[in-house]
Coordinates of C-alpha atoms and ligand atoms in Angstrom, one line a residue:
X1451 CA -19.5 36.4 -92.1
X1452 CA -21.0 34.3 -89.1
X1453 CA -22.1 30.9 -90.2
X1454 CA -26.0 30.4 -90.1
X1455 CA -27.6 30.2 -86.5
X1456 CA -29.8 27.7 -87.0
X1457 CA -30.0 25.4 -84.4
X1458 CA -30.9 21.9 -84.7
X1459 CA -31.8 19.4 -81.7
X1460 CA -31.1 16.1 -81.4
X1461 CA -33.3 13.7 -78.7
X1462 CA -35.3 11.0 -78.2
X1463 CA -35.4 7.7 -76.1
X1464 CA -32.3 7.0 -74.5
X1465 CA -30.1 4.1 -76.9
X1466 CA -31.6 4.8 -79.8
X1467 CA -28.9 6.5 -82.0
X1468 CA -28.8 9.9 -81.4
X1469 CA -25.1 10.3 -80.7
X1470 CA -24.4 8.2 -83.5
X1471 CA -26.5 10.3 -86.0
X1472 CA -24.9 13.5 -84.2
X1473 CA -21.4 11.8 -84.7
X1474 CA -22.3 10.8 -88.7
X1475 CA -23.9 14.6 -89.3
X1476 CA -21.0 16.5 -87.9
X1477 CA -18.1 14.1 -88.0
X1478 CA -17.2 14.5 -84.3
X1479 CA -16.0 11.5 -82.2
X1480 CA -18.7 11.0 -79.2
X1481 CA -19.3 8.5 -77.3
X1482 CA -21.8 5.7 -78.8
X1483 CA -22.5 2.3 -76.4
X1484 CA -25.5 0.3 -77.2
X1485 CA -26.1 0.9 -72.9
X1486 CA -28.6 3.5 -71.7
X1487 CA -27.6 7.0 -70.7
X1488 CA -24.1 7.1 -72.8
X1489 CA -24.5 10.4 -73.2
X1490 CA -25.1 13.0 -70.5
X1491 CA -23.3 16.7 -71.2
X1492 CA -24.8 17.9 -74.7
X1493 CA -22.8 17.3 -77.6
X1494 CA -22.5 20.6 -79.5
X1495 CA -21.2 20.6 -83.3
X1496 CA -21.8 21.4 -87.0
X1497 CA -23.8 19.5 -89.4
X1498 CA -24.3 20.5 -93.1
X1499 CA -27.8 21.0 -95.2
X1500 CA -26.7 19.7 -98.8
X1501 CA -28.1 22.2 -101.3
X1502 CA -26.8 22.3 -105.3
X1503 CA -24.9 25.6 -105.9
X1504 CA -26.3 28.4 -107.9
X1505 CA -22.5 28.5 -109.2
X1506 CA -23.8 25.2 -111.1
X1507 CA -27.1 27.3 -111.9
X1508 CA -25.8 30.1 -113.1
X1509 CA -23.0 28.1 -115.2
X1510 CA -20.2 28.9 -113.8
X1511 CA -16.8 26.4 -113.8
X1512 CA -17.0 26.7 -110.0
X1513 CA -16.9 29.0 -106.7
X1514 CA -14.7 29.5 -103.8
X1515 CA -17.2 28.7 -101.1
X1516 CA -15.8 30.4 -97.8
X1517 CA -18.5 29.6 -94.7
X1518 CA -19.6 26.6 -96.4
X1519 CA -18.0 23.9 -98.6
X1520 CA -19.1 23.1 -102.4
X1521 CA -18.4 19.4 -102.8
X1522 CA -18.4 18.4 -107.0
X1523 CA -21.2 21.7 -107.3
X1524 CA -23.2 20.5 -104.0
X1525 CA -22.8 23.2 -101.3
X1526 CA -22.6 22.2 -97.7
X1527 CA -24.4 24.7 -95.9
X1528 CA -23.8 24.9 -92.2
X1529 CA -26.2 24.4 -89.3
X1530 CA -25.4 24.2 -85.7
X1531 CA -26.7 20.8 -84.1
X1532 CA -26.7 19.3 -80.6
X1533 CA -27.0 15.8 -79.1
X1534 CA -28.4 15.8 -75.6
X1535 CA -28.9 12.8 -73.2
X1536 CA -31.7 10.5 -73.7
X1537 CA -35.1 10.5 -72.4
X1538 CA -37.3 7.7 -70.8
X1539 CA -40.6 8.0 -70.0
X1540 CA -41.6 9.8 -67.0
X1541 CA -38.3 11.9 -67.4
X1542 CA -40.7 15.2 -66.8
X1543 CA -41.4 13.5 -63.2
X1544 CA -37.7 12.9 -62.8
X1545 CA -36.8 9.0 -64.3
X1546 CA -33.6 8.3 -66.0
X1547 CA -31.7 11.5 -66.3
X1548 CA -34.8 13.6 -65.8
X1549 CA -35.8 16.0 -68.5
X1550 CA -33.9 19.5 -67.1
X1551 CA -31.2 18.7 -69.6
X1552 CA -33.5 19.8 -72.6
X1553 CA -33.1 23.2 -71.7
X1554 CA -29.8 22.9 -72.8
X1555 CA -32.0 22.9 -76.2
X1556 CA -34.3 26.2 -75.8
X1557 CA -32.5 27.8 -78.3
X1558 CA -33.4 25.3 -80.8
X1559 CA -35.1 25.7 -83.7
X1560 CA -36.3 22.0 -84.9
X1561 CA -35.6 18.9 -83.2
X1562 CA -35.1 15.3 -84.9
X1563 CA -37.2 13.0 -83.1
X1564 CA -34.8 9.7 -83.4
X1565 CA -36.8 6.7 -82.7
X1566 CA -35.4 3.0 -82.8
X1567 CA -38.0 1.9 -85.7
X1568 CA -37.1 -1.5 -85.1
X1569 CA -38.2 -2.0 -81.8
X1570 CA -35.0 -3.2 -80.5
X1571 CA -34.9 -1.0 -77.2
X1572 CA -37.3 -1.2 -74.7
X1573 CA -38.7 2.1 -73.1
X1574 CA -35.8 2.2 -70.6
X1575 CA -32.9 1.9 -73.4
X1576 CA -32.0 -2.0 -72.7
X1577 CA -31.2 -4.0 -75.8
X1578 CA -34.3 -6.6 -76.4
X1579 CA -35.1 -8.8 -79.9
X1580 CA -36.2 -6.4 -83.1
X1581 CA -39.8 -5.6 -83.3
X1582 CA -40.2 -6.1 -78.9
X1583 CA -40.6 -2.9 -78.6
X1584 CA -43.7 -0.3 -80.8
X1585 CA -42.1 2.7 -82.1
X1586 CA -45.4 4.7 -82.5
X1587 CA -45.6 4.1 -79.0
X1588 CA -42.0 5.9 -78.3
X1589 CA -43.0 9.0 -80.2
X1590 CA -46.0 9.4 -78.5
X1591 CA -43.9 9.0 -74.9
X1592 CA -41.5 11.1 -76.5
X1593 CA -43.6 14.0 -77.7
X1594 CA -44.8 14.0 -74.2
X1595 CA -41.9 14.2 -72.2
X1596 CA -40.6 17.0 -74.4
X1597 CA -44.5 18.7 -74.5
X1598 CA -43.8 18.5 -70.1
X1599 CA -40.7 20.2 -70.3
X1600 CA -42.4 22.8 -72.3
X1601 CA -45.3 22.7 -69.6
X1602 CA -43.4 22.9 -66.6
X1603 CA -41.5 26.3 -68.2
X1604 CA -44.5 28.5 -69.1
X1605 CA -47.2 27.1 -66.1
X1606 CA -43.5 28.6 -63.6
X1607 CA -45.3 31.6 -61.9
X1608 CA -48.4 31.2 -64.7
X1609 CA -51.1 32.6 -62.8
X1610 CA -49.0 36.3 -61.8
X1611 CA -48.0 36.7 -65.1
X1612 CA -52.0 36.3 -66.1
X1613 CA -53.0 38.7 -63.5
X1614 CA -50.3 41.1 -64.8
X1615 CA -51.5 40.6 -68.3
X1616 CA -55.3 40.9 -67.3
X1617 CA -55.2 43.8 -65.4
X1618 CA -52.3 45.3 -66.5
X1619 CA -54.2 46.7 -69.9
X1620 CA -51.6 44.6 -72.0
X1621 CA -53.2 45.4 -75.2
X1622 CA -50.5 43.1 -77.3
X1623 CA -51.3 39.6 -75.4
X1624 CA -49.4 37.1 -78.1
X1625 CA -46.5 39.9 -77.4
X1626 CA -46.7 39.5 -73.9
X1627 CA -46.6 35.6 -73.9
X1628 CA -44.0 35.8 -76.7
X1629 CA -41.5 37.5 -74.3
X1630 CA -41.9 36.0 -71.5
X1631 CA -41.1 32.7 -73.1
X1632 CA -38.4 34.3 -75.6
X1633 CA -36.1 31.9 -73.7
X1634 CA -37.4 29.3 -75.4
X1635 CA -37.3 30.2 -79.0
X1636 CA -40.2 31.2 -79.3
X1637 CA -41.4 34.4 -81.5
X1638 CA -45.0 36.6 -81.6
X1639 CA -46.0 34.4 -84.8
X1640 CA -45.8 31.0 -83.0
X1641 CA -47.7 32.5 -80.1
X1642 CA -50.2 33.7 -82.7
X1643 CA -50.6 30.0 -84.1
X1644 CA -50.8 28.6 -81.1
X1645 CA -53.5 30.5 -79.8
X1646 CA -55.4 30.1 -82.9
X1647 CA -54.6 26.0 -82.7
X1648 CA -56.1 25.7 -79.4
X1649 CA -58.9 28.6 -79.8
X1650 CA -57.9 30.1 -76.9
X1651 CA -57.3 33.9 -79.2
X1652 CA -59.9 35.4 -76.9
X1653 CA -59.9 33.8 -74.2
X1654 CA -58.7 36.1 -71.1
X1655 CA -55.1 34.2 -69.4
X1656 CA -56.7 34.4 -66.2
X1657 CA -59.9 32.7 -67.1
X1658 CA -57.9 29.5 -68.9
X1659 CA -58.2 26.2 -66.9
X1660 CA -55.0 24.1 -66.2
X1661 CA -56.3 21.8 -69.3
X1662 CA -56.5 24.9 -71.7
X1663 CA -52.6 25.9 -70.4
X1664 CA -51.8 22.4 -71.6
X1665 CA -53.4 22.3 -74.5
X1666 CA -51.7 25.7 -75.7
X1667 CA -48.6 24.6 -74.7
X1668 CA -48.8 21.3 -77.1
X1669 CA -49.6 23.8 -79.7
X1670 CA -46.9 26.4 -78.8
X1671 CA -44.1 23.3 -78.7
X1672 CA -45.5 22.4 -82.1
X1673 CA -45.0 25.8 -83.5
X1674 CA -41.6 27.1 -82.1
X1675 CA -40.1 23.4 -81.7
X1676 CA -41.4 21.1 -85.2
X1677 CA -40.2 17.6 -84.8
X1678 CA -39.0 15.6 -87.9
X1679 CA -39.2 11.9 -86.7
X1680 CA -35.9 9.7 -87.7
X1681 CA -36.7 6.1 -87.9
X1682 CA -33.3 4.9 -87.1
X1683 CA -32.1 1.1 -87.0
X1684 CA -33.6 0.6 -90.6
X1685 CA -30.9 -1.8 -91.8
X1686 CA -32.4 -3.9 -89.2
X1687 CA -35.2 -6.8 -89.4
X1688 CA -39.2 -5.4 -88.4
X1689 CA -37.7 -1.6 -88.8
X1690 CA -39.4 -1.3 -91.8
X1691 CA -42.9 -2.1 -90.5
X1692 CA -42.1 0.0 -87.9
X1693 CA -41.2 2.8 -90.3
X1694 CA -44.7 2.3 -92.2
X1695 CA -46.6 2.3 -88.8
X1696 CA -44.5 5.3 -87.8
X1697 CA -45.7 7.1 -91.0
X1698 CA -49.6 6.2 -90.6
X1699 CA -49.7 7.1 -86.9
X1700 CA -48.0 10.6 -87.3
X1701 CA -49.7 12.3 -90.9
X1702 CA -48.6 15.7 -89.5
X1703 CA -44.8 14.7 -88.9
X1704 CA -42.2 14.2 -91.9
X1705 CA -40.6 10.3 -90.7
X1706 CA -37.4 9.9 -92.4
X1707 CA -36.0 6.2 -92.5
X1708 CA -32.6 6.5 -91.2
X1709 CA -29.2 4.5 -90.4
X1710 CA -27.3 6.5 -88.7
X1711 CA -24.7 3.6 -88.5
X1712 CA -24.8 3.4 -91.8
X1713 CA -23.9 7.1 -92.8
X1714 CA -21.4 7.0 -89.9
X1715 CA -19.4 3.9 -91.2
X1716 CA -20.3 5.5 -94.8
X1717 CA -18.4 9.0 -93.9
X1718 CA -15.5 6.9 -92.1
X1719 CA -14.6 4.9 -95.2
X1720 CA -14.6 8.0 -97.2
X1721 CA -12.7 10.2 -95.2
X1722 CA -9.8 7.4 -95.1
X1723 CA -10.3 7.5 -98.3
X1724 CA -11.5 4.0 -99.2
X1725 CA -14.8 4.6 -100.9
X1726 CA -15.9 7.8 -102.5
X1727 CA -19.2 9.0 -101.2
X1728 CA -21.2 12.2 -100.4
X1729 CA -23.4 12.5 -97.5
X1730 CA -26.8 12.2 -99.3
X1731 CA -25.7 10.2 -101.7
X1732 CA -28.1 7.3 -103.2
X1733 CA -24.5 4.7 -103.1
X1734 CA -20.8 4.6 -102.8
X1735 CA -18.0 3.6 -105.2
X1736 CA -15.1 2.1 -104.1
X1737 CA -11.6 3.2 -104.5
X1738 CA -9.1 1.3 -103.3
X1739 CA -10.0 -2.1 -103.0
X1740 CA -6.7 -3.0 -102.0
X1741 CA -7.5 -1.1 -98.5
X1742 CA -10.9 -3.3 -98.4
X1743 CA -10.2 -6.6 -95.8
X1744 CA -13.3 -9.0 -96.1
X1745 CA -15.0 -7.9 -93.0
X1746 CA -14.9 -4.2 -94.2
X1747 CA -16.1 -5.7 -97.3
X1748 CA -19.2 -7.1 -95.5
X1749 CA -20.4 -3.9 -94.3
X1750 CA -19.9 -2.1 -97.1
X1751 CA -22.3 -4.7 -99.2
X1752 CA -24.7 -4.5 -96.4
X1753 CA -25.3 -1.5 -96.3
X1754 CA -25.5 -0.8 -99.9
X1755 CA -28.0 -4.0 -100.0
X1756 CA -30.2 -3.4 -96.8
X1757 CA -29.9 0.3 -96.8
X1758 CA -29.0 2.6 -99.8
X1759 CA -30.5 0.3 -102.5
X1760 CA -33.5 -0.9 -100.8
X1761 CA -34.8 3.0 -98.8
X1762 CA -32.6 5.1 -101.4
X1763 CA -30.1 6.7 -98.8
X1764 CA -28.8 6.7 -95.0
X1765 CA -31.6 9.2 -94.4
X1766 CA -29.0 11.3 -92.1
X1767 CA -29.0 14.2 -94.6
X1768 CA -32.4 14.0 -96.1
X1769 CA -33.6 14.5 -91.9
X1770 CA -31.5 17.0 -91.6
X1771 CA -32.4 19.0 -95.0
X1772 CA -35.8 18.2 -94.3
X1773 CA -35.9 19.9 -91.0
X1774 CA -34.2 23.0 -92.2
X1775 CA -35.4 23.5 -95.9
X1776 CA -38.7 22.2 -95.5
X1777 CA -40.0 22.3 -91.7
X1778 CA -38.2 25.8 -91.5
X1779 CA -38.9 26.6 -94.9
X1780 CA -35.1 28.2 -95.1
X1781 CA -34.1 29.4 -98.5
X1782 CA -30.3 30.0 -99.6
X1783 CA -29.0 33.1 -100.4
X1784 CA -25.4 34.1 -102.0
X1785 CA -24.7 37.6 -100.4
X1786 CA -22.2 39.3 -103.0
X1787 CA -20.0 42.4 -103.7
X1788 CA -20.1 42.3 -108.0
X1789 CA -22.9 41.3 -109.1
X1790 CA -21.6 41.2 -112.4
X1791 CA -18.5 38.7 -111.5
X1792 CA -20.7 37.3 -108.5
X1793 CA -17.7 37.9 -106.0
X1794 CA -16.8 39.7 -102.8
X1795 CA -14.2 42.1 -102.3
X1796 CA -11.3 39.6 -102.5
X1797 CA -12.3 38.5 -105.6
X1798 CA -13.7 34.9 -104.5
X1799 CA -16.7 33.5 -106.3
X1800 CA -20.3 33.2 -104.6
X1801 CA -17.4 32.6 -100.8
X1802 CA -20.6 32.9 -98.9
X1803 CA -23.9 31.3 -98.5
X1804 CA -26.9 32.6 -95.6
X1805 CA -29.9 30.4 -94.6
X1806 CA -32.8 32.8 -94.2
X1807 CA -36.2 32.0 -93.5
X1808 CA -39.0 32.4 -96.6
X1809 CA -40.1 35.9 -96.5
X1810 CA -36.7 37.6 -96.0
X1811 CA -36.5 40.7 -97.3
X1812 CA -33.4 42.3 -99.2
X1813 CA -33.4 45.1 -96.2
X1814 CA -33.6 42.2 -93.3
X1815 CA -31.0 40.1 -95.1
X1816 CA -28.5 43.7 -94.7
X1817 CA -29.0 43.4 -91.4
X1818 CA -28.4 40.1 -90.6
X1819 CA -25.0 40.8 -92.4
X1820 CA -24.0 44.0 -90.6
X1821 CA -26.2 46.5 -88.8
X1822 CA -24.3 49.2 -90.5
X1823 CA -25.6 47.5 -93.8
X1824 CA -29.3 47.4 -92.7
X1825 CA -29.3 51.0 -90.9
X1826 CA -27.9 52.7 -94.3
X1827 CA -29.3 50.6 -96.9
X1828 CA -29.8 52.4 -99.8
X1829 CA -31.3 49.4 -102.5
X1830 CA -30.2 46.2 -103.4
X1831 CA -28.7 44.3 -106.9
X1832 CA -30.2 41.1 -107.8
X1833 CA -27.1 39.6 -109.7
X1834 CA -28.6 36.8 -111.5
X1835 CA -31.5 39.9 -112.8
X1836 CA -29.3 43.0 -112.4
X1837 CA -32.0 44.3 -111.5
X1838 CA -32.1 46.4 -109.0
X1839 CA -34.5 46.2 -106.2
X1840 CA -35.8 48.2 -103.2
X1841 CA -35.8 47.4 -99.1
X1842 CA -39.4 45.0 -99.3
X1843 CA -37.7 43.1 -102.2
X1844 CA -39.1 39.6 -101.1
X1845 CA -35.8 37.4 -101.6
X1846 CA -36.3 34.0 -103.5
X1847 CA -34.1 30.6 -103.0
X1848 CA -30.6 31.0 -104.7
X1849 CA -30.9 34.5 -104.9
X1850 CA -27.7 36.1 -105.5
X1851 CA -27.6 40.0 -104.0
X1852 CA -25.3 42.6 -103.5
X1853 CA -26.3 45.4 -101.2
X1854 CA -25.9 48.8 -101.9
X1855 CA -25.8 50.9 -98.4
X1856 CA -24.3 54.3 -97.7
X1857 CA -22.1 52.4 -95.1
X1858 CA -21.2 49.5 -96.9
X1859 CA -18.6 47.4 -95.4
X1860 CA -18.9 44.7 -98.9
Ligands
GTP1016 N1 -28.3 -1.4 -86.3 C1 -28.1 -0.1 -86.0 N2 -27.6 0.3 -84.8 C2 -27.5 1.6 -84.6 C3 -27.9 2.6 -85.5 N3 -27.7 3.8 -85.0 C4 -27.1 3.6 -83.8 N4 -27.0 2.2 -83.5 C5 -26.5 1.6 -82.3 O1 -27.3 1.9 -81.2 C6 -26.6 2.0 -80.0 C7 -26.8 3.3 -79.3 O2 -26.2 4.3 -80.0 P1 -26.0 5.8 -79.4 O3 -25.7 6.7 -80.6 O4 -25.0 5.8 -78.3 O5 -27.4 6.1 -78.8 P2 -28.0 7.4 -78.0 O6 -29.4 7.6 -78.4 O7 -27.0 8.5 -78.2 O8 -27.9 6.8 -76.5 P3 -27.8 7.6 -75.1 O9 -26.8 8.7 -75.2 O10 -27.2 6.5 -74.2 O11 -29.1 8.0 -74.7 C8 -25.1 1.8 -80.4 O12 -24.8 0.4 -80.3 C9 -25.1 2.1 -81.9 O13 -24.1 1.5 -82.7 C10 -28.4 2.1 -86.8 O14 -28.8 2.9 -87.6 N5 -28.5 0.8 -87.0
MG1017 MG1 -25.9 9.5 -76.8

């Protein structure tokens, strides 16, 4: 079964530590300087939403996760994630790198806003002293240059596609926008909100002034591209002021407090196997302190002092499950072949996990497995219930189902 499609963005200023929280979420190797513009071609990878298995719910010993991992009865739940390069502002007019490179990220689904939150870049990317720099004043830049991007895709040929739409008889309008900008990501639903956001429902295309295009397109970005803002660079001095002004200024974003350094050096230890640690995880426990030279030692304490113990986590994996379980409202469910032994055809345990989005139902879920499975479904099995249920079964988080189709291929 294909791993979950959600896609997840990565951008921001440029030197703020997007590659480095792309590197600590995925484990790739990518280039991280602390110099503008490290980064140019996208980085493309997997990162993981952390999500307790239903094996643990259900009390099972344990499963045999298959797309996913289960690490001690936390399943790792994969999401697809890119890094592009970094913005600065004015990219939309062509500073820096420009901003074309974004539409490397029209597929995605949420973007992580990473913003230095202690001040320590200026708005070009060059190193200053903590707390130089506002960090409310980098999202706003931010937001903008992406909200451009947006603007200079949908106002491309704008005022034929308005005549079309006006004179044309197109009775479904939302439909109409939704396609043309299907490119992006964007569905009939977010059209809907947008319209509603910027009270533009009955407005006739033709008869909206450029402000009225710009305001729908803020709204439209909003509802096919939510931004989760990172405030990276916590371990460092003024971040946390930053953090609380980020968090004040910007009520309708989540800000997550982040050190993406911190989860990167965190994950390295662990994988050579020096300190035992989950990504998520409130601290670390040390193995082998034989492996530990003083300098590692250092780190380790600092980070556990100015970072875990002090904001609770690195904030990598809380951003990330926040986007997708949260922003996205996704919900987890175990696709199965025996309900009664909650396995698949080979006989593993619960080997697969699906992300959908709240308001799946047990029909859409067959076809997102196989289109033979949603074309012949007959009913579903709720295996935790065994109960069975129809095509508009509404499915529920940590539902376990096993679907029952005159094709079936599980
Ligand atoms: N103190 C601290 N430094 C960090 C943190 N995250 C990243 N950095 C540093 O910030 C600098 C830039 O990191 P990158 O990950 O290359 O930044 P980027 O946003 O990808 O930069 P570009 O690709 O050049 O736009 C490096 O020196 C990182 O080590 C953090 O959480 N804390
Ligand atoms: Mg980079």
């Amino acid at each position: 079964m294909e791993a979950s499609r959600v896609l997840v963005g990565v951008v921001g200023k440029t030197n703020v530590g997007k590659s480095t929280f792309f590197a600590a979420a995925t484990e790739l190797s990518v280039a991280i300087e602390n110099r503008p513009f490290t980064t140019i071609e996208p980085n493309v990878g997997v990162g993981y939403v952390r999500k307790r298995c239903v094996h643990v719910k259900l009390g099972l010993p344990r499963c045999d996760a298959s797309n996913s991992l289960c690490l001690e009865g936390d399943r790792m739940i994969p999401v697809r994630m890119m890094d592009v390069a970094g913005l600065v502002p004015g990219a939309h007019r062509g500073r820096g790198l420009g901003n074309k490179f974004l539409d490397d990220l029209r597929k995605a689904d949420v973007l992580l806003l990473v913003v230095d939150a202690s001040g320590s870049t200026d708005p070009e990317g060059t190193p200053v002293a903590p707390g130089t720099y506002d960090p409310v004043e980098e999202v706003r830049q931010m937001l903008e240059e992406v909200d451009e991007w947006m603007y200079g895709i949908i106002s491309k040929d704008w005022s034929r596609f308005t005549k079309q739409v006006d004179t044309g008889g197109v009775v479904d309008v939302p439909g109409a926008i939704a396609e043309r900008m299907s490119g992006l990501g964007v569905r009939k639903a977010h059209v809907i909100r947008a319209l509603e956001a910027s009270g533009l429902t009955d407005k006739p295309l033709s008869a909206w002034s450029p402000g009225e295009l710009k305001r729908f397109t803020v709204e439209l970005r909003r509802a096919s591209k939510p931004v989760v803002i990172v405030a990276n660079k916590i371990d460092l001095p003024g971040a946390e002021e930053g953090y609380r002004r980020l968090v004040e200024a910007f009520p309708e974003h989540p800000v997550v407090p982040a050190s993406a350094a911190a989860e990167l050096a965190l994950r390295r230890a662990a994988r050579a196997g020096v300190i035992r640690y989950k990504p998520g995880d409130p601290d670390f426990e040390v193995v082998d302190e034989s492996r530990l030279d003083r300098r590692a030692r250092a780190v380790l304490d600092a980070i556990r002092e100015r970072v875990l113990a002090k904001w609770g986590s690195t904030g990598v994996q809380q951003a990330i499950n926040k986007a997708v379980l949260e922003v996205l409202d996704m919900i987890a469910v175990y696709p199965v072949d025996d309900p009664n032994k909650f396995t698949d055809k080979q006989g593993r345990v619960l080997p697969d996990v699906l992300l959908v989005p709240r308001g799946t139902t047990a029909r859409q879920l067959a076809y997102m497995i196989h289109t033979d499975l949603g074309e012949t479904f007959l009913y579903a099995v709720n295996a935790v219930t065994k109960q069975r249920v129809g095509e508009s079964y509404v499915l529920r988080d940590d539902d376990v189902i096993k679907i029952v189709a005159a094709r079936g291929r599980r």
